[in-house]
XYZ file of C-alpha atoms in Angstrom:
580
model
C 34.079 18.528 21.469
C 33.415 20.500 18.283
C 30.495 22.629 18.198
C 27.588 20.958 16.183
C 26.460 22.694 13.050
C 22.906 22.791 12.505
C 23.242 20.213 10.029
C 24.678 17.896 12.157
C 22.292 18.557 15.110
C 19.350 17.598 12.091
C 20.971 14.441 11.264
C 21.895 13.603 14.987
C 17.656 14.221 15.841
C 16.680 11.825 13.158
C 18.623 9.106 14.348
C 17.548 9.328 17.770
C 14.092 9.063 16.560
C 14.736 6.014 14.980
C 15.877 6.998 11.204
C 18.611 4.737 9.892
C 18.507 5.882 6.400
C 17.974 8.946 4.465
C 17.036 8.330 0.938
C 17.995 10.949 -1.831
C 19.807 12.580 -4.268
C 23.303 14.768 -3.546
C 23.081 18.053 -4.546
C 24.923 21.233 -3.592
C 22.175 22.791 -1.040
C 21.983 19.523 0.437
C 26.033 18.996 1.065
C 26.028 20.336 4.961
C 23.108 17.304 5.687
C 25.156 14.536 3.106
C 28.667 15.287 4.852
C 26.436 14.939 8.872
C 25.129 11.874 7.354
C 28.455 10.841 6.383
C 30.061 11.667 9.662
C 27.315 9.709 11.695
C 27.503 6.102 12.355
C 24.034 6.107 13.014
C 22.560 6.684 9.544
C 23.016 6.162 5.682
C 23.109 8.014 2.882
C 21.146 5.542 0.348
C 21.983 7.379 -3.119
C 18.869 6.437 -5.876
C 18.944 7.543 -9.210
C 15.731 9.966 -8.818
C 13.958 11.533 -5.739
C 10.297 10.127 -6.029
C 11.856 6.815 -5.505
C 13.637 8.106 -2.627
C 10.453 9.103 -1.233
C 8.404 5.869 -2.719
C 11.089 4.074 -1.539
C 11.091 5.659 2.500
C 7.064 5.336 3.100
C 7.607 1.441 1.912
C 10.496 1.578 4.786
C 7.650 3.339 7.490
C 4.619 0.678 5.974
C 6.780 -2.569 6.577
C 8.286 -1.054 10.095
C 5.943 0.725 11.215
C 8.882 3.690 12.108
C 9.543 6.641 10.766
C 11.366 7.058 7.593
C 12.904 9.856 5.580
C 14.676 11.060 2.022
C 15.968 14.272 1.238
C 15.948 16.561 -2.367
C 18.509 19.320 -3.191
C 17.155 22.896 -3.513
C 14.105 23.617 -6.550
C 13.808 20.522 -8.834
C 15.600 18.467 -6.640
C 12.849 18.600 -3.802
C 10.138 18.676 -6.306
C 10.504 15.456 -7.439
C 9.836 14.251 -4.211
C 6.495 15.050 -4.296
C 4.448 12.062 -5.910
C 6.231 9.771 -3.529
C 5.490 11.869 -0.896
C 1.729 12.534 -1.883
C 1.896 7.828 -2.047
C 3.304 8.069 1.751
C 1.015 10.849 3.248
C -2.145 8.471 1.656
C -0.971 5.357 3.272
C -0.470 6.700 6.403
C 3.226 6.234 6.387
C 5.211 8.397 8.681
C 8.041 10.106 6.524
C 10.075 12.651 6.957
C 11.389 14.970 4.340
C 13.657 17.293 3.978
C 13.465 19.756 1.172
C 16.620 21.599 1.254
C 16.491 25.158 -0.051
C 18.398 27.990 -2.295
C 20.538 30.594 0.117
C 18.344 32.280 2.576
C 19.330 35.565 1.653
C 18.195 35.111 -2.509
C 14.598 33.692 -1.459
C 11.562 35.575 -2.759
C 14.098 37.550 -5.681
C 13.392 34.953 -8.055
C 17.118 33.160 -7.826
C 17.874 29.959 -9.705
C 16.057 27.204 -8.894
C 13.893 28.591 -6.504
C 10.900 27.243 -5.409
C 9.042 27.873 -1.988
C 8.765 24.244 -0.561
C 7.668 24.803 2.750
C 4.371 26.086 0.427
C 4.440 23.578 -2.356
C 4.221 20.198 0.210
C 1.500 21.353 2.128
C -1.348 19.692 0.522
C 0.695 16.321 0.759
C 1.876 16.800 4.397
C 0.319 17.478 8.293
C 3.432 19.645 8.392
C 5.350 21.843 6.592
C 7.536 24.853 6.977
C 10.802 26.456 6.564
C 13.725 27.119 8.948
C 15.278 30.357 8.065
C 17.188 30.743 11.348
C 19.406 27.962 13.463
C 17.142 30.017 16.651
C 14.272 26.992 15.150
C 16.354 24.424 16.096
C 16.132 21.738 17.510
C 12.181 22.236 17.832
C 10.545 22.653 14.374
C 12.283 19.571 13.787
C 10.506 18.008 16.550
C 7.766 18.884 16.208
C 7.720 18.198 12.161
C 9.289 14.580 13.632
C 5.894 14.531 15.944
C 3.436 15.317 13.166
C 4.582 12.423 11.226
C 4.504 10.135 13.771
C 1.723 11.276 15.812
C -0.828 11.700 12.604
C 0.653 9.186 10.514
C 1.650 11.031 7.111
C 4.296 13.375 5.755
C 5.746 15.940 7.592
C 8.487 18.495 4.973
C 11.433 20.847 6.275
C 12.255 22.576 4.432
C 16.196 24.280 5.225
C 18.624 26.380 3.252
C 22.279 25.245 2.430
C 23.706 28.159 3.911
C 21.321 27.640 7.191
C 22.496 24.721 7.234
C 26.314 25.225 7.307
C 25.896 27.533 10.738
C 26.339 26.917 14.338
C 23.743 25.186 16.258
C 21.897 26.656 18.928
C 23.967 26.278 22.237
C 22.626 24.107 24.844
C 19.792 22.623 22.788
C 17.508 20.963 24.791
C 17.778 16.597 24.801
C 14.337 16.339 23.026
C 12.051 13.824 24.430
C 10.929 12.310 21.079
C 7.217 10.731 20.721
C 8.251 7.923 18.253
C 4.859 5.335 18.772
C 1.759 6.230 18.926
C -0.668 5.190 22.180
C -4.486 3.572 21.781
C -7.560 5.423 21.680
C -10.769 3.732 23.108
C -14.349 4.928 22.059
C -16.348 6.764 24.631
C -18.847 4.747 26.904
C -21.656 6.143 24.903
C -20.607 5.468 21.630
C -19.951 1.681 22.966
C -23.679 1.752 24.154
C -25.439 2.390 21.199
C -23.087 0.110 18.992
C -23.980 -2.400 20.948
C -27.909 -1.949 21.048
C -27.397 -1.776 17.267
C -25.720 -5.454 17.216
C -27.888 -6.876 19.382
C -30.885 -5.513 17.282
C -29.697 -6.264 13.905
C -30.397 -9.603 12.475
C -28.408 -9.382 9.609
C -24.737 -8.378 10.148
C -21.820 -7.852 7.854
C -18.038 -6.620 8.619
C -16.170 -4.955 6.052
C -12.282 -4.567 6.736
C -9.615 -2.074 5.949
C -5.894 -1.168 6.419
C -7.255 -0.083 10.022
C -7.646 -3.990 11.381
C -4.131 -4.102 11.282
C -2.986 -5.958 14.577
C -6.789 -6.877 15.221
C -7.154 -10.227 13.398
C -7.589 -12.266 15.912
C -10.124 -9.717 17.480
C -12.265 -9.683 14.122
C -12.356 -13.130 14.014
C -13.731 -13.776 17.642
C -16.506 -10.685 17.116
C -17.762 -12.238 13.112
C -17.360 -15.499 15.230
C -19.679 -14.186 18.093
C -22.406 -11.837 15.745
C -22.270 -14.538 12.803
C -20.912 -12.165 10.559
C -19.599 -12.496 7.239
C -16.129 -10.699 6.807
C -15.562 -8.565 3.560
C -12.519 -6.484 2.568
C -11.285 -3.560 0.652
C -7.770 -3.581 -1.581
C -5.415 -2.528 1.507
C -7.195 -4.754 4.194
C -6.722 -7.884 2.825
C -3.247 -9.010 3.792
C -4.866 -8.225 7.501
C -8.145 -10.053 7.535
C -8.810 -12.803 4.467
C -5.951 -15.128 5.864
C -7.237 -17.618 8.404
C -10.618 -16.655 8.374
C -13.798 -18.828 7.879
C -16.241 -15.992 7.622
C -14.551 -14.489 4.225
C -16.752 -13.480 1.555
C -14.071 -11.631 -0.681
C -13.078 -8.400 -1.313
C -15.505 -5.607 -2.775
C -14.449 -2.395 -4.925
C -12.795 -1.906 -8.195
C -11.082 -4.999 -8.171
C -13.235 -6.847 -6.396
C -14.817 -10.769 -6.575
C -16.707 -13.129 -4.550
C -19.862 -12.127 -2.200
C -18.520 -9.208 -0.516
C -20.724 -6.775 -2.548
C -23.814 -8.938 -1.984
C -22.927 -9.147 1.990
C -22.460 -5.547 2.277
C -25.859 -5.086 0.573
C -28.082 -8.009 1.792
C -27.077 -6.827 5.648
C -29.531 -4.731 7.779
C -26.593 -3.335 9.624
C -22.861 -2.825 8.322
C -20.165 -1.765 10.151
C -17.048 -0.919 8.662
C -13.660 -1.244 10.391
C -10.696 0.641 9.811
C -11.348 1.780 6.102
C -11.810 4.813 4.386
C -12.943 2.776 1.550
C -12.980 5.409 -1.610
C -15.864 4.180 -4.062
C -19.318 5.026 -2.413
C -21.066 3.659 -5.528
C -20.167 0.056 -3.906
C -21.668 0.672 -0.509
C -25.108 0.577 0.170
C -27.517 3.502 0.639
C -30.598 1.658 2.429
C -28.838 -0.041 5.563
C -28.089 1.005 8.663
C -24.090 2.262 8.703
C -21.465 1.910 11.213
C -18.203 3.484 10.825
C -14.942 2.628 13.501
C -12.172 4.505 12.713
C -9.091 6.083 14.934
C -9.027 8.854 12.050
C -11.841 10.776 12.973
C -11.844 13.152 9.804
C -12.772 9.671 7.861
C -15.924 9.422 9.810
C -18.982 9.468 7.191
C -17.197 10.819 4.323
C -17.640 8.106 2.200
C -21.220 6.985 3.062
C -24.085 8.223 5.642
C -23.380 7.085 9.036
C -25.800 6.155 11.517
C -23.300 6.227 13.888
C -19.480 7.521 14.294
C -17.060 5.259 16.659
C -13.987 7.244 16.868
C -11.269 4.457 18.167
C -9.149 2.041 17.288
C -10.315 -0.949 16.124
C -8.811 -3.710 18.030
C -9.839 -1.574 21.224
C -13.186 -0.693 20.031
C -13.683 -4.733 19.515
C -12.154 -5.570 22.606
C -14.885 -3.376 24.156
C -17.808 -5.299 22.183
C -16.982 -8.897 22.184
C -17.938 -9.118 25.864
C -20.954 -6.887 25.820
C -22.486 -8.009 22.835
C -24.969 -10.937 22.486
C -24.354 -14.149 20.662
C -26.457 -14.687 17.525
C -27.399 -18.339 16.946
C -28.940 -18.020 13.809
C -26.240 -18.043 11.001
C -28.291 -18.219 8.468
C -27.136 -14.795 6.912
C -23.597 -15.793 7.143
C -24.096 -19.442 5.406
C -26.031 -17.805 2.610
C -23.105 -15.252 1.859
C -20.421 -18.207 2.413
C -22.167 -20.392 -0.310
C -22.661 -17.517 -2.541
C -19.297 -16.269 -2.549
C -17.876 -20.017 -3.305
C -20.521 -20.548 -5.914
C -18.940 -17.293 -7.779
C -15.074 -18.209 -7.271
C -16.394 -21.673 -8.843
C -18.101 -19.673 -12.047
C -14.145 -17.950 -12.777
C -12.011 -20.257 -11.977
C -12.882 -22.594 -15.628
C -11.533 -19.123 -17.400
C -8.267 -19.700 -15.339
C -7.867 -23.853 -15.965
C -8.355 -23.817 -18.914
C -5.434 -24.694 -21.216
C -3.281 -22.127 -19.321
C -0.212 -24.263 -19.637
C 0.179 -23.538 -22.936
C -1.162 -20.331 -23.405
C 0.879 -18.087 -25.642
C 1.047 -15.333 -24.522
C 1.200 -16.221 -21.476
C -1.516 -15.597 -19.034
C -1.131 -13.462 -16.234
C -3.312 -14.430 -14.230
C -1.356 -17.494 -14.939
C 2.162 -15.924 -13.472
C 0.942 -14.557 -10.207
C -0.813 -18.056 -9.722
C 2.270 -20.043 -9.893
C 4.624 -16.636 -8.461
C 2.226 -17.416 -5.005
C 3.024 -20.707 -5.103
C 6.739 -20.524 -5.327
C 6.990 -16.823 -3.593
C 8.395 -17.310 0.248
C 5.818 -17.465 3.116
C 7.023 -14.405 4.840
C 8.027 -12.833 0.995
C 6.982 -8.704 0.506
C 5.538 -7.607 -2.698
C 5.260 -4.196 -4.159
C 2.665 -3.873 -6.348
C 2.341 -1.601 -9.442
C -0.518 0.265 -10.315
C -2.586 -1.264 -13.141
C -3.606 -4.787 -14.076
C -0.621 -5.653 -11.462
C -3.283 -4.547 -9.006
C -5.779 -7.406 -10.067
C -3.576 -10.056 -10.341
C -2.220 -9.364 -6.794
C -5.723 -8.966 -5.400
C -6.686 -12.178 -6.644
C -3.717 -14.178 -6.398
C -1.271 -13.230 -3.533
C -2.198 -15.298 -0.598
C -1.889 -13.776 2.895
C -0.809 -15.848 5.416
C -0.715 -12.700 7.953
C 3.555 -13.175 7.802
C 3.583 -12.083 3.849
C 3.040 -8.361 3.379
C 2.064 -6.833 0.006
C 1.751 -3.015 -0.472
C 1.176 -0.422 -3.469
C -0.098 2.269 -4.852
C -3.382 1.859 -3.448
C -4.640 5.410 -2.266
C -2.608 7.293 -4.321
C -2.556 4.845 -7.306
C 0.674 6.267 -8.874
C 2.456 4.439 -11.847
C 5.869 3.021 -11.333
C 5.810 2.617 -7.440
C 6.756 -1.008 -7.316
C 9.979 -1.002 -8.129
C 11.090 1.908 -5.524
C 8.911 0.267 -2.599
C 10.550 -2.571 -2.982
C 13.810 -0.444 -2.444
C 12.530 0.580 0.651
C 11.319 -2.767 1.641
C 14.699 -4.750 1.386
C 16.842 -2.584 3.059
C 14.667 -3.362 6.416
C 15.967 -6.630 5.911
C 18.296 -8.144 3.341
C 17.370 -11.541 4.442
C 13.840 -11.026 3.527
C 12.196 -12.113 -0.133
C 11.021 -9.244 -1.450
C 9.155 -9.013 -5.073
C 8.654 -6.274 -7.227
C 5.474 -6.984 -8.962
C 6.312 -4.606 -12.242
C 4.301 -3.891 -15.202
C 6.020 -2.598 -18.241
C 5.087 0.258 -18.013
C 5.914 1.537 -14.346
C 8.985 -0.151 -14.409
C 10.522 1.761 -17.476
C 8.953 5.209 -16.026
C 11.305 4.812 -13.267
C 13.607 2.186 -14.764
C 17.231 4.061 -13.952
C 16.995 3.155 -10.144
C 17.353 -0.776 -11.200
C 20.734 0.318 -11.187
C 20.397 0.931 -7.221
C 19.677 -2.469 -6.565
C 22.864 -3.639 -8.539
C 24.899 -0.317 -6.908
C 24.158 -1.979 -3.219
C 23.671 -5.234 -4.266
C 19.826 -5.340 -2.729
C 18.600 -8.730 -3.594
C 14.620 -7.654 -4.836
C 13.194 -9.878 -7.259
C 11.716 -8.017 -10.492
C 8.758 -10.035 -12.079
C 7.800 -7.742 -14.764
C 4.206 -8.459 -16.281
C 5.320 -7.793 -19.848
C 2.248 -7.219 -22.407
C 4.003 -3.965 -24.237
C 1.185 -1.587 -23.520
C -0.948 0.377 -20.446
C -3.728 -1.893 -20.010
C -5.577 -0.375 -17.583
C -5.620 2.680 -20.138
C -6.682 0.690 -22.887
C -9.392 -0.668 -20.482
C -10.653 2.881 -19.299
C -10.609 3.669 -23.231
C -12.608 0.536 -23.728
C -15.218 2.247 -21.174
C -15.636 5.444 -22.574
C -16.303 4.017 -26.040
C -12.774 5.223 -27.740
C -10.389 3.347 -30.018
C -7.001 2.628 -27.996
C -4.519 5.627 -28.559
C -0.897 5.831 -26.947
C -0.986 3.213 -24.978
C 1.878 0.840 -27.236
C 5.200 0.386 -25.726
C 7.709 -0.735 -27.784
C 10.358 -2.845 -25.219
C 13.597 -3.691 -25.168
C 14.690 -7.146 -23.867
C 14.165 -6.310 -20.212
C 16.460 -9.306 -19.419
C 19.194 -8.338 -21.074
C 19.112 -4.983 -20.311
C 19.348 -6.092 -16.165
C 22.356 -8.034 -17.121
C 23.685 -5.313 -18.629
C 23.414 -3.838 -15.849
C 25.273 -5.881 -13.910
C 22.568 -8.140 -12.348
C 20.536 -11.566 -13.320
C 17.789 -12.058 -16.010
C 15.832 -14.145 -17.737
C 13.249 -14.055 -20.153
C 10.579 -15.896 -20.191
C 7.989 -16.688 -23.373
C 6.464 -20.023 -22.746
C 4.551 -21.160 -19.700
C 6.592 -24.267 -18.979
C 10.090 -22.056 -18.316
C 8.193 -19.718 -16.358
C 8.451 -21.882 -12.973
C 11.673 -22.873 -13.301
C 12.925 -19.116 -14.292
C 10.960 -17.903 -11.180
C 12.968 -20.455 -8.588
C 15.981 -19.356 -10.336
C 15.728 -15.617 -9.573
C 14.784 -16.379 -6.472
C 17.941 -18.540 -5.780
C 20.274 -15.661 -7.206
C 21.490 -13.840 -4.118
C 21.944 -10.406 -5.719
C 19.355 -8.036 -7.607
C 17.047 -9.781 -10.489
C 14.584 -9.615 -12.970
C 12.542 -12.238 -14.949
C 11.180 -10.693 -17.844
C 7.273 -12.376 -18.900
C 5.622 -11.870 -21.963
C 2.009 -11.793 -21.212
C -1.258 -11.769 -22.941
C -2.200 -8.097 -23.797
C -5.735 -8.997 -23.694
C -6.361 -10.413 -20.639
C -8.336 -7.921 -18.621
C -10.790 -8.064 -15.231
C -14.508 -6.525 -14.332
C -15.368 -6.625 -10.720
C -18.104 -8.990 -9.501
C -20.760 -5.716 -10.108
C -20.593 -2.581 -12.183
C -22.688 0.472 -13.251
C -22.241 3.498 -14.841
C -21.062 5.483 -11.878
C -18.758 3.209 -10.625
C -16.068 3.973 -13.674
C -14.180 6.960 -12.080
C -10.762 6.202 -10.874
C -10.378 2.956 -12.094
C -11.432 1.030 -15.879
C -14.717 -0.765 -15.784
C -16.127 -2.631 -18.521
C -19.345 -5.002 -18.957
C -18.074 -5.988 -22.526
C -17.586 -9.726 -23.324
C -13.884 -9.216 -24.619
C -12.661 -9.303 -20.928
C -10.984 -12.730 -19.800
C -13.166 -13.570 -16.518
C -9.623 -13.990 -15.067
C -9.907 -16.492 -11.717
C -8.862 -15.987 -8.189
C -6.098 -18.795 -7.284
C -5.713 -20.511 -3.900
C -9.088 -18.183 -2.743
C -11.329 -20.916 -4.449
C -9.608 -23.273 -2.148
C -10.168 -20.692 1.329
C -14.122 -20.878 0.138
C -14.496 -24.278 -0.486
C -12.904 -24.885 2.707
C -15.097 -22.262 4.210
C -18.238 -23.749 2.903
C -17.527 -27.190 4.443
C -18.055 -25.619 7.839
C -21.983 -24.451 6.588
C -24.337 -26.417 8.464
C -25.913 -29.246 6.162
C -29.937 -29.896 6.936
């Protein structure tokens, strides 16, 4: 048997830990790694048109699987364009690893073309990230990169020279014993102990639910069931908590609605589960605070904790339910039940009214009837931007659909590469790229990698020809709208130029029909929707200090929008309230 080369020994580590693609662009520093990749059964080469979608499109792979993914850039620019994907993926907690391939070991620090120090650069956006500049560091800096990733959930880079890369591998490397899953963690006895003195004390109880209750509905559920306890959300813990659940109250933040702001203020004690939720100005500063988090350098970052519960949270629940008392009086969580129907009711006239023949069309309108015709098990990738809103308020999980974004990192054009990502997990799967104009023509070239390997993702590309969110962040500060006009081509024909299906769609009555037919197609396609320009979305509260990051706006120009099937979810909710 040929001696490996310590390209091939990289390649041959990443499959045994569970990589089945590499996502990337060729380049000449990178050809040792391309030709291992081509020589091993194992694993893929999946060739996009630009290396931030390879890494957008590898940390969708590791948030649908749950595995770890990886891409690859050449030496210098190549590898730098990696980096906003990568920055996405280390935000969401999605285990990717990258390789940065580098100029010829002997030329770095002497200023040679294209160099860049990557093993530097990727540090802020990674729990790992160094150089091998001998084949002496393999196979273990790979490991323990691989480990990082994994074990800390994030980006890990190596970064490794062509020339590295061409020589022999270390004789007699070690058969690594990979960690590729990572175990539970239980809080301590003590913690348990006071957070359950806390419950029992508290009359007035309110859970608010992150990314972290992944895996821990059903545990949620039985603890609101047990503590009467309404159940708020942020952005990313919705399509693990609002589905099935009689004690939602909505979803608080930027893009929030219902009662979840009033429930997370109107509570004596709040405890929030698995979220690292960004925008203290939402959370309260005069009730007691629980935090439960398995990340412990999330504990009381965001707001002033009177107590840290460093754990999981299906374990930390699975330690409560048993211990803590059950409340009888549900007065608390009727209240916030009522009140958060009361305010779906107040939007939803905005929504019904003459949408049907709204031109332009409404988009609150598209994702409305997009939910309804979308499969039950579908994936959507979300862009950053009004796309945001209408998939918060419209996208109903069912705990089988998944729908992810930019939502830590909040990076334009991310939908169409995640949805990359997404479908080659499984080409039987629906997947949905939920595009706005102006993402999807930032990072429009890599349509052409869905017609290249014939990945059937369905474009639905919000079309109002400008940045919206912009405009509304201009609206906020008090300026006129500046550069924020695109001026489109027929998206529709430009995808069947390419080689795949589209449609256009202008009037509300073809969009239903255009939507079943993409979805039909069995190949790549887009459905191109003109929508209204001016139909924009305020949270349920605002105040000055609650503009950064994201466009607020009190004025009476914004559409009051409406929330879908979640109207539906309340009423049904409320019909379980007690009558006197």
């Amino acid at each position: 048997m040929a001696k490996q080369n310590v390209a091939e020994q990289f390649v041959d580590i990443l499959a045994r830990a569970g990589v089945r693609r590499l996502y990337g662009v060729v380049g000449d520093s990178l050809n040792p790694v391309v030709d291992a990749v081509r020589r091993n059964s194992a694993i893929d080469w999946i060739h996009v048109r630009h290396e931030e979608t390879a890494a957008f499109a590898a940390g969708a792979e590791a948030q649908i699987t749950g595995k770890l993914a990886a891409c690859a850039g050449s030496c210098g620019p190549g590898n730098l364009h990696l980096i906003n994907g990568l920055y996405d993926a280390h935000r969401s907690m999605a285990p990717v690893l990258a390789l940065a391939s580098h100029i010829p070991s002997s030329e770095i620090g002497l200023g040679y073309f294209q160099e860049t120090h990557p093993d530097q650069l990727f540090r802020e956006c990674s729990h790992y990230s160094e150089l091998i500049s001998t084949p002496k560091q393999m196979p273990r800096l790979l490991q323990t990169a691989i480990q990082h990733a994994v074990g800390q959930r994030g980006v890990s880079v190596v970064a490794l020279p062509g020339d590295v890369a061409a020589e022999p591998a270390p004789e007699k490397a070690a058969e690594l014993a990979l960690v590729t899953s990572r175990p539970s963690v239980r809080p301590g006895d003590a913690e348990i102990d006071a957070l359950v003195r806390m419950i029992d004390e508290a009359d007035r109880v309110t859970l608010f639910c992150g990314s972290g209750t992944a895996g821990a509905h059903a545990e949620v559920m039985e603890f609101a069931g047990k503590i009467k306890s309404p159940v708020g959300h942020a952005l990313r813990g919705k399509e693990w908590i609002q589905y099935d659940n009689p004690y939602d109250v909505g979803m608080s933040g930027l893009l929030g609605y219902g009662a979840a702001y009033e429930a997370t203020h109107e509570c004596d004690l709040l405890i929030l589960l698995g979220t690292d939720f960004p925008y203290n100005a939402f959370l309260p500063d005069d009730v007691r605070i629980v935090q439960v988090d398995v990340r412990p350098e999330v504990l009381g970052r965001r707001s002033r904790l009177d107590l840290a519960v460093w754990g999981d949270v299906r374990e930390t629940l699975r330690c409560l339910v048993p211990r803590v008392r059950t409340k009888e009086n549900r007065r608390f969580l009727d209240k916030m039940l009522k009140k958060h129907a009361d305010t779906l009711e107040g939007v939803v006239k905005a929504y019904t009214r003459r949408v049907e023949k709204h031109v332009p069309i409404h988009p609150e309108y598209v994702a409305a009837v997009l939910d309804e015709v979308a499969d039950s098990d579908a994936v959507f990738t979300v862009d950053t931007g009004m796309c945001n809103v209408w998939a918060a308020r419209y996208i109903s999980p069912n705990g089988r659909r998944r729908v992810i974004g930019s939502f830590s990192h909040g990076s334009m054009a991310n939908a169409l590469p995640m949805a990359i990502g997404a479908q080659f997990t499984d080409r039987g799967r629906q997947v949905v790229s939920m595009s706005g104009d102006g993402g999807f023509a930032m990072l429009m070239g890599d349509f052409l990698t869905l017609v290249q390997y014939d990945l059937p993702v369905k474009v639905v590309l919000f079309n109002n020809s400008a940045l919206s969110m912009v405009e509304l962040e201009m609206l906020v500060a008090g300026l006129p709208s500046y550069g924020t006009t695109n001026t489109n081509p027929d998206f529709a024909a430009v995808a069947r130029a390419c080689g795949a299906f589209g449609l256009r769609v202008e009037k509300p009555r073809q969009l239903a029909g255009a939507l079943r037919d993409a979805f039909k197609h069995r190949g790549p396609a887009l459905v191109d929707i003109v929508t209204d320009p001016n139909a924009l979305s305020i949270p349920p509260k605002i105040s000055a200090d609650m503009v950064t990051g994201f466009a607020l706006s009190a004025s009476k120009m914004v559409l009051d929008g409406g929330v879908g099937r979640m109207v539906q979810l309340a009423r049904s909710n409320l019909r379980n309230v007690p009558r006197p």
